[in-house]
């Protein structure tokens, strides 16, 4: 059984069949749509550049063809580990031999007056994206709360739709916790060039909605901003309710080892909800990105079938904003690096940025430069000290960098 019919759940069912499992597979999802990918919801689908059909993980007939019992509009409310059963919202109990939790994450709200007014938006599901698209077509000004990936991608979509955008962020720069000051400034400059206004080091005190409909916001510094809609994009929390109630180990997600097994040998977790031990990085990490949902389920499926494969893919994510396309590979947190080294033309936004610690590459981001992720991956996984001058010189091929 797989609980959660997003991309991770669908890929889990696919992996079980690919790895030779011939038994019964039940895939439970609480949405009306069959499994789909989420990145288009804040990118090409939101901007009208692609139809939603392109986001589906599998064709409609795939589930029947592969004997996957896909149950939509179906919520699980309890796991009985001793009986190996999942209880559904309607009281029905379904038995399992092995269980994969792929319950994903839920967007955070903000506990301020007006948070439930008409015109307050979140983005997680296709219906949210449809609503944002409709709202952008009929308003003049949008306030985006949170300058992370979702907030900035929606800000870009809004500007391209001709909507005025103000982004409110508690930090000093967008993406500061993720990218650090050096690269965060690149994104701030790009959005300002496109007409986005930023309000940093402040927060929302109240969403103004005197008649139940958004008319603006008041910030904690007293400034009032007119707007007809507010997008809340302050991150997401892993959906661990089922796991916690079942007494599985939970801390910023469902805690799993490198094989994606929980403390219960019959239960694994994959995707946004999994806080997994990473054998290359040597610590637990939880990554809310498409690549995890794509690749973790194969390892989780192997573990369900008795295998001992570890998940060691480096975290990877991408974004498209205006004329900027970017890929990021690796994992680095604030305080873990001592330098960001740029290779290329930062002002033209055609460069690679490397996060270094004691001369070793921890992560790399290629901006409008393509087909370099494998070279960046090699630099990270080798663990060797690099030649800084060669690394920063676009004339030196990445594959010729050698240890000092």
Short mmCIF file of C-alpha atoms in Angstrom, two decimals:
data_model
loop_
_atom_site.label_atom_id
_atom_site.label_comp_id
_atom_site.label_asym_id
_atom_site.label_seq_id
_atom_site.Cartn_x
_atom_site.Cartn_y
_atom_site.Cartn_z
CA UNK A 1 0.00 0.00 0.00
CA UNK A 2 1.08 3.56 -0.75
CA UNK A 3 -0.51 6.49 1.09
CA UNK A 4 -0.18 9.68 -0.93
CA UNK A 5 -0.92 9.84 -4.65
CA UNK A 6 1.45 12.59 -5.65
CA UNK A 7 4.51 12.10 -7.79
CA UNK A 8 6.35 10.10 -5.11
CA UNK A 9 3.42 7.75 -4.63
CA UNK A 10 2.97 7.18 -8.36
CA UNK A 11 6.69 6.59 -8.84
CA UNK A 12 6.61 4.17 -5.92
CA UNK A 13 3.93 2.09 -7.64
CA UNK A 14 5.91 2.22 -10.89
CA UNK A 15 9.12 1.14 -9.14
CA UNK A 16 7.42 -1.82 -7.46
CA UNK A 17 6.28 -3.12 -10.84
CA UNK A 18 9.64 -2.38 -12.49
CA UNK A 19 11.40 -4.32 -9.72
CA UNK A 20 9.25 -7.38 -10.30
CA UNK A 21 6.56 -7.14 -7.64
CA UNK A 22 3.50 -8.96 -8.96
CA UNK A 23 1.17 -8.61 -5.99
CA UNK A 24 -1.55 -6.14 -5.10
CA UNK A 25 -0.75 -2.40 -5.04
CA UNK A 26 -3.19 0.10 -3.55
CA UNK A 27 -2.46 3.79 -4.05
CA UNK A 28 -4.49 6.21 -1.90
CA UNK A 29 -4.83 9.90 -2.77
CA UNK A 30 -7.06 12.59 -1.28
CA UNK A 31 -7.26 14.66 -4.49
CA UNK A 32 -9.66 14.19 -7.39
CA UNK A 33 -6.81 14.18 -9.92
CA UNK A 34 -4.57 11.22 -10.64
CA UNK A 35 -0.92 11.77 -9.63
CA UNK A 36 0.74 14.83 -11.15
CA UNK A 37 3.98 16.79 -10.88
CA UNK A 38 3.88 20.00 -8.86
CA UNK A 39 6.62 22.23 -10.41
CA UNK A 40 4.40 23.34 -13.34
CA UNK A 41 1.88 24.77 -10.85
CA UNK A 42 4.19 27.73 -10.17
CA UNK A 43 5.91 27.74 -13.55
CA UNK A 44 4.67 27.03 -17.08
CA UNK A 45 1.12 25.93 -16.19
CA UNK A 46 0.54 29.00 -14.03
CA UNK A 47 1.80 31.26 -16.81
CA UNK A 48 -0.35 29.55 -19.45
CA UNK A 49 2.60 28.02 -21.26
CA UNK A 50 1.48 24.40 -20.86
CA UNK A 51 -1.70 22.40 -20.47
CA UNK A 52 -2.24 20.56 -17.21
CA UNK A 53 -2.30 17.19 -18.99
CA UNK A 54 1.47 17.55 -19.41
CA UNK A 55 1.89 17.41 -15.62
CA UNK A 56 0.38 13.96 -15.08
CA UNK A 57 2.94 11.36 -13.99
CA UNK A 58 1.30 8.56 -16.02
CA UNK A 59 -1.36 8.28 -18.71
CA UNK A 60 -4.83 7.58 -17.37
CA UNK A 61 -4.75 3.95 -18.50
CA UNK A 62 -1.41 3.19 -16.85
CA UNK A 63 -2.88 2.35 -13.44
CA UNK A 64 -5.32 -0.25 -14.76
CA UNK A 65 -2.75 -1.60 -17.21
CA UNK A 66 -0.32 -2.13 -14.32
CA UNK A 67 -2.94 -3.39 -11.88
CA UNK A 68 -2.55 -0.45 -9.50
CA UNK A 69 -5.71 0.15 -7.49
CA UNK A 70 -5.72 3.97 -7.58
CA UNK A 71 -8.26 5.35 -5.12
CA UNK A 72 -8.79 9.09 -5.49
CA UNK A 73 -10.71 11.34 -3.09
CA UNK A 74 -9.66 8.85 -0.41
CA UNK A 75 -8.04 9.92 2.86
CA UNK A 76 -6.25 7.71 5.36
CA UNK A 77 -6.80 8.65 9.00
CA UNK A 78 -4.96 5.96 10.96
CA UNK A 79 -2.26 3.31 10.64
CA UNK A 80 -2.63 0.20 12.81
CA UNK A 81 0.90 -1.15 12.87
CA UNK A 82 0.13 -4.24 14.92
CA UNK A 83 -2.59 -5.42 12.53
CA UNK A 84 -0.90 -3.89 9.48
CA UNK A 85 -3.98 -2.01 8.43
CA UNK A 86 -4.76 1.50 7.20
CA UNK A 87 -8.06 2.96 8.31
CA UNK A 88 -9.72 5.30 5.83
CA UNK A 89 -11.76 8.38 6.65
CA UNK A 90 -14.99 6.43 6.13
CA UNK A 91 -13.92 3.74 8.61
CA UNK A 92 -12.94 1.14 6.03
CA UNK A 93 -9.81 -0.83 6.94
CA UNK A 94 -7.36 -2.04 4.30
CA UNK A 95 -4.61 -4.54 5.01
CA UNK A 96 -1.00 -4.19 3.91
CA UNK A 97 2.17 -6.23 4.05
CA UNK A 98 4.38 -3.23 3.30
CA UNK A 99 3.46 0.44 3.44
CA UNK A 100 5.01 3.50 1.77
CA UNK A 101 4.23 6.91 3.24
CA UNK A 102 4.31 9.57 0.52
CA UNK A 103 2.04 12.09 2.21
CA UNK A 104 4.03 15.15 1.13
CA UNK A 105 3.74 18.52 2.81
CA UNK A 106 1.14 21.21 3.45
CA UNK A 107 1.64 24.97 2.96
CA UNK A 108 1.95 27.05 6.10
CA UNK A 109 -0.49 29.79 6.94
CA UNK A 110 0.16 32.89 9.02
CA UNK A 111 -1.89 33.56 12.17
CA UNK A 112 -2.82 37.18 11.52
CA UNK A 113 -6.19 38.93 11.28
CA UNK A 114 -7.64 38.51 7.81
CA UNK A 115 -5.77 35.28 7.01
CA UNK A 116 -9.02 33.66 5.84
CA UNK A 117 -10.36 36.58 3.78
CA UNK A 118 -11.40 36.30 0.16
CA UNK A 119 -8.31 36.93 -1.94
CA UNK A 120 -5.84 35.14 0.35
CA UNK A 121 -4.03 32.52 -1.73
CA UNK A 122 -1.81 29.49 -1.16
CA UNK A 123 -0.14 27.23 -3.71
CA UNK A 124 0.16 23.48 -3.33
CA UNK A 125 -2.41 21.80 -5.58
CA UNK A 126 -3.65 22.27 -9.12
CA UNK A 127 -6.83 23.97 -7.88
CA UNK A 128 -4.64 26.54 -6.08
CA UNK A 129 -2.76 27.25 -9.30
CA UNK A 130 -6.02 27.62 -11.23
CA UNK A 131 -7.30 30.05 -8.64
CA UNK A 132 -4.12 32.14 -8.71
CA UNK A 133 -4.25 32.27 -12.50
CA UNK A 134 -7.86 33.48 -12.39
CA UNK A 135 -7.10 36.05 -9.69
CA UNK A 136 -4.10 37.48 -11.56
CA UNK A 137 -6.31 38.08 -14.59
CA UNK A 138 -8.56 40.41 -12.59
CA UNK A 139 -6.39 42.41 -10.17
CA UNK A 140 -3.92 45.27 -10.29
CA UNK A 141 -1.72 44.53 -7.27
CA UNK A 142 -0.55 41.41 -5.44
CA UNK A 143 1.31 41.08 -2.15
CA UNK A 144 3.50 37.99 -1.86
CA UNK A 145 4.40 36.98 1.69
CA UNK A 146 7.66 35.07 1.61
CA UNK A 147 10.60 35.38 -0.79
CA UNK A 148 11.34 31.69 -1.28
CA UNK A 149 11.09 29.74 -4.53
CA UNK A 150 7.29 29.60 -4.70
CA UNK A 151 6.90 33.26 -3.77
CA UNK A 152 9.39 34.42 -6.38
CA UNK A 153 8.05 32.17 -9.13
CA UNK A 154 4.51 33.45 -8.56
CA UNK A 155 5.86 37.01 -8.40
CA UNK A 156 7.44 36.46 -11.82
CA UNK A 157 4.20 35.04 -13.22
CA UNK A 158 2.27 38.01 -11.82
CA UNK A 159 4.63 40.55 -13.33
CA UNK A 160 4.42 38.82 -16.69
CA UNK A 161 0.63 39.09 -16.38
CA UNK A 162 0.99 42.85 -15.82
CA UNK A 163 0.19 42.78 -12.10
CA UNK A 164 2.05 44.98 -9.63
CA UNK A 165 3.91 42.91 -7.01
CA UNK A 166 5.22 43.66 -3.54
CA UNK A 167 7.14 40.88 -1.79
CA UNK A 168 7.25 40.96 2.02
CA UNK A 169 10.10 39.02 3.62
CA UNK A 170 11.42 38.84 7.18
CA UNK A 171 15.00 38.32 6.01
CA UNK A 172 17.28 40.90 4.40
CA UNK A 173 17.17 39.31 0.93
CA UNK A 174 15.17 36.72 -1.00
CA UNK A 175 16.32 33.10 -0.65
CA UNK A 176 18.89 34.19 1.92
CA UNK A 177 18.71 31.00 4.00
CA UNK A 178 18.94 28.83 0.88
CA UNK A 179 21.56 30.59 -1.22
CA UNK A 180 23.42 33.01 1.03
CA UNK A 181 23.91 36.71 0.46
CA UNK A 182 26.09 36.54 -2.66
CA UNK A 183 23.60 34.71 -4.86
CA UNK A 184 20.48 36.06 -3.14
CA UNK A 185 21.47 39.52 -4.36
CA UNK A 186 21.34 38.26 -7.97
CA UNK A 187 17.70 37.27 -7.56
CA UNK A 188 16.81 40.50 -5.77
CA UNK A 189 18.33 42.58 -8.57
CA UNK A 190 16.55 40.57 -11.26
CA UNK A 191 13.13 40.99 -9.69
CA UNK A 192 13.68 44.69 -9.10
CA UNK A 193 14.55 45.09 -12.79
CA UNK A 194 11.16 43.54 -13.57
CA UNK A 195 9.34 46.02 -11.32
CA UNK A 196 8.92 43.94 -8.16
CA UNK A 197 9.02 45.93 -4.90
CA UNK A 198 10.57 44.31 -1.82
CA UNK A 199 9.87 45.00 1.83
CA UNK A 200 12.61 43.24 3.80
CA UNK A 201 13.06 42.71 7.55
CA UNK A 202 9.36 43.11 8.20
CA UNK A 203 6.27 40.92 8.31
CA UNK A 204 2.50 41.00 7.94
CA UNK A 205 0.67 42.42 10.95
CA UNK A 206 -2.79 42.23 9.38
CA UNK A 207 -4.39 41.38 6.06
CA UNK A 208 -6.83 44.21 5.51
CA UNK A 209 -10.28 42.99 4.51
CA UNK A 210 -12.93 45.32 5.97
CA UNK A 211 -15.79 43.65 4.10
CA UNK A 212 -14.31 40.14 4.01
CA UNK A 213 -12.34 40.74 0.81
CA UNK A 214 -8.65 41.67 0.64
CA UNK A 215 -7.91 45.36 0.12
CA UNK A 216 -4.29 45.35 1.29
CA UNK A 217 -1.94 44.54 4.14
CA UNK A 218 -0.48 46.30 7.15
CA UNK A 219 3.13 45.46 8.00
CA UNK A 220 4.68 45.23 11.45
CA UNK A 221 6.57 48.46 10.69
CA UNK A 222 3.23 50.22 10.18
CA UNK A 223 3.32 50.52 6.39
CA UNK A 224 0.05 49.78 4.57
CA UNK A 225 0.13 48.39 1.03
CA UNK A 226 -2.87 48.29 -1.28
CA UNK A 227 -3.59 44.96 -2.95
CA UNK A 228 -6.53 42.90 -4.12
CA UNK A 229 -4.90 39.55 -3.32
CA UNK A 230 -2.24 38.14 -0.98
CA UNK A 231 -0.23 34.99 -1.64
CA UNK A 232 1.07 33.25 1.48
CA UNK A 233 4.32 31.52 0.53
CA UNK A 234 6.13 31.00 3.82
CA UNK A 235 7.08 27.37 3.34
CA UNK A 236 5.45 24.02 3.98
CA UNK A 237 5.33 21.52 6.81
CA UNK A 238 5.71 17.78 6.21
CA UNK A 239 2.41 15.93 6.56
CA UNK A 240 3.37 13.64 9.44
CA UNK A 241 0.00 13.31 11.18
CA UNK A 242 -0.48 9.66 10.23
CA UNK A 243 3.09 8.75 11.14
CA UNK A 244 3.02 10.57 14.46
CA UNK A 245 -0.28 8.96 15.48
CA UNK A 246 1.23 5.57 14.63
CA UNK A 247 4.19 6.34 16.94
CA UNK A 248 6.75 6.37 14.17
CA UNK A 249 9.77 8.62 14.73
CA UNK A 250 8.97 12.14 13.55
CA UNK A 251 11.21 15.20 13.45
CA UNK A 252 10.86 17.64 10.56
CA UNK A 253 9.33 14.78 8.62
CA UNK A 254 9.24 11.02 9.05
CA UNK A 255 12.70 9.92 10.16
CA UNK A 256 14.12 7.20 7.92
CA UNK A 257 17.54 5.66 7.37
CA UNK A 258 19.47 5.69 4.10
CA UNK A 259 17.30 2.84 2.78
CA UNK A 260 14.22 5.00 3.55
CA UNK A 261 12.99 2.54 6.19
CA UNK A 262 11.29 3.87 9.31
CA UNK A 263 11.72 2.21 12.69
CA UNK A 264 8.98 -0.19 11.61
CA UNK A 265 10.44 -2.76 9.16
CA UNK A 266 7.16 -2.81 7.23
CA UNK A 267 6.95 0.95 6.62
CA UNK A 268 9.05 3.22 4.41
CA UNK A 269 8.72 6.91 3.51
CA UNK A 270 9.63 8.88 0.39
CA UNK A 271 9.34 12.37 -1.06
CA UNK A 272 8.66 15.62 0.79
CA UNK A 273 7.66 13.85 4.01
CA UNK A 274 10.89 11.82 4.37
CA UNK A 275 13.71 13.10 6.58
CA UNK A 276 16.38 10.67 5.42
CA UNK A 277 19.94 9.94 6.43
CA UNK A 278 22.15 10.86 3.47
CA UNK A 279 25.24 8.64 3.28
CA UNK A 280 27.34 11.16 1.31
CA UNK A 281 26.43 14.16 3.46
CA UNK A 282 26.51 12.18 6.71
CA UNK A 283 23.35 13.64 8.21
CA UNK A 284 19.55 13.63 8.10
CA UNK A 285 18.05 15.91 5.45
CA UNK A 286 14.56 16.58 4.17
CA UNK A 287 14.32 18.12 0.71
CA UNK A 288 11.07 19.42 -0.79
CA UNK A 289 11.99 19.18 -4.43
CA UNK A 290 10.86 17.34 -7.53
CA UNK A 291 14.03 15.27 -7.81
CA UNK A 292 13.43 13.54 -4.48
CA UNK A 293 9.87 12.65 -5.44
CA UNK A 294 11.19 11.32 -8.74
CA UNK A 295 14.08 9.19 -7.46
CA UNK A 296 13.52 8.25 -3.81
CA UNK A 297 10.57 5.91 -4.49
CA UNK A 298 12.76 3.40 -6.35
CA UNK A 299 14.90 2.98 -3.23
CA UNK A 300 11.82 2.84 -0.99
CA UNK A 301 10.31 0.16 -3.27
CA UNK A 302 13.54 -1.85 -3.09
CA UNK A 303 13.39 -1.71 0.70
CA UNK A 304 9.76 -2.87 0.66
CA UNK A 305 10.87 -5.88 -1.41
CA UNK A 306 13.75 -6.76 0.92
CA UNK A 307 16.57 -4.92 -0.83
CA UNK A 308 19.30 -2.90 0.84
CA UNK A 309 19.79 0.02 -1.54
CA UNK A 310 20.68 3.43 -0.10
CA UNK A 311 19.46 6.75 -1.44
CA UNK A 312 22.54 8.84 -2.18
CA UNK A 313 21.37 11.22 -4.94
CA UNK A 314 22.52 14.77 -4.32
CA UNK A 315 19.65 17.23 -3.79
CA UNK A 316 18.72 18.92 -7.07
CA UNK A 317 16.22 21.61 -7.94
CA UNK A 318 15.52 24.10 -10.69
CA UNK A 319 13.63 27.31 -11.30
CA UNK A 320 12.53 29.46 -14.22
CA UNK A 321 11.90 33.16 -13.59
CA UNK A 322 11.65 35.71 -16.44
CA UNK A 323 14.65 34.94 -18.67
CA UNK A 324 16.57 33.12 -15.94
CA UNK A 325 16.79 29.35 -15.90
CA UNK A 326 18.71 27.74 -13.07
CA UNK A 327 19.73 24.31 -11.76
CA UNK A 328 21.15 23.74 -8.27
CA UNK A 329 22.95 20.60 -7.17
CA UNK A 330 24.24 19.80 -3.69
CA UNK A 331 23.33 20.73 -0.15
CA UNK A 332 24.73 23.52 1.99
CA UNK A 333 23.27 25.33 4.97
CA UNK A 334 24.15 28.75 6.43
CA UNK A 335 27.49 28.64 8.21
CA UNK A 336 28.67 25.51 6.40
CA UNK A 337 30.58 27.27 3.61
CA UNK A 338 33.31 29.90 3.67
CA UNK A 339 33.18 31.20 0.09
CA UNK A 340 30.99 31.52 -2.99
CA UNK A 341 33.05 31.44 -6.19
CA UNK A 342 31.51 32.72 -9.43
CA UNK A 343 32.46 31.47 -12.89
CA UNK A 344 31.10 33.49 -15.81
CA UNK A 345 29.19 36.76 -16.19
CA UNK A 346 27.08 37.47 -13.11
CA UNK A 347 25.63 40.75 -14.43
CA UNK A 348 24.47 39.04 -17.64
CA UNK A 349 23.13 36.18 -15.51
CA UNK A 350 25.15 33.54 -17.33
CA UNK A 351 27.31 31.96 -14.67
CA UNK A 352 27.97 29.07 -12.33
CA UNK A 353 28.22 29.67 -8.59
CA UNK A 354 30.12 27.26 -6.35
CA UNK A 355 29.75 27.04 -2.59
CA UNK A 356 33.13 26.09 -1.10
CA UNK A 357 34.39 24.96 2.27
CA UNK A 358 38.15 24.72 2.76
CA UNK A 359 38.58 24.50 -0.99
CA UNK A 360 36.07 21.70 -1.53
CA UNK A 361 32.88 22.15 -3.57
CA UNK A 362 29.69 21.59 -1.54
CA UNK A 363 27.14 22.78 -4.09
CA UNK A 364 26.89 24.37 -7.50
CA UNK A 365 24.29 26.46 -9.32
CA UNK A 366 24.32 26.93 -13.09
CA UNK A 367 22.38 29.96 -14.32
CA UNK A 368 21.54 30.06 -18.05
CA UNK A 369 24.43 27.65 -18.65
CA UNK A 370 23.44 24.09 -19.46
CA UNK A 371 24.74 20.52 -19.57
CA UNK A 372 27.14 20.97 -16.68
CA UNK A 373 25.35 19.18 -13.84
CA UNK A 374 27.37 15.97 -14.22
CA UNK A 375 30.64 17.90 -13.99
CA UNK A 376 29.36 19.77 -10.93
CA UNK A 377 28.27 16.48 -9.37
CA UNK A 378 31.75 15.03 -9.87
CA UNK A 379 33.34 18.06 -8.21
CA UNK A 380 31.04 17.65 -5.19
CA UNK A 381 31.25 13.90 -4.76
CA UNK A 382 35.03 13.71 -5.27
CA UNK A 383 35.59 15.62 -2.03
CA UNK A 384 38.92 16.88 -3.33
CA UNK A 385 40.39 20.34 -2.89
CA UNK A 386 40.05 22.24 -6.15
CA UNK A 387 42.17 24.77 -7.98
CA UNK A 388 40.23 27.98 -7.30
CA UNK A 389 41.73 29.88 -10.22
CA UNK A 390 40.85 27.13 -12.68
CA UNK A 391 37.37 26.71 -11.20
CA UNK A 392 36.61 30.39 -11.71
CA UNK A 393 37.99 30.54 -15.26
CA UNK A 394 35.32 29.85 -17.93
CA UNK A 395 38.12 29.04 -20.35
CA UNK A 396 39.11 25.96 -18.37
CA UNK A 397 36.75 23.01 -18.89
CA UNK A 398 35.21 21.83 -15.65
CA UNK A 399 36.35 18.29 -16.27
CA UNK A 400 39.99 19.41 -16.25
CA UNK A 401 39.93 20.69 -12.68
CA UNK A 402 42.36 18.74 -10.54
CA UNK A 403 43.18 18.60 -6.87
CA UNK A 404 45.86 20.92 -5.62
#
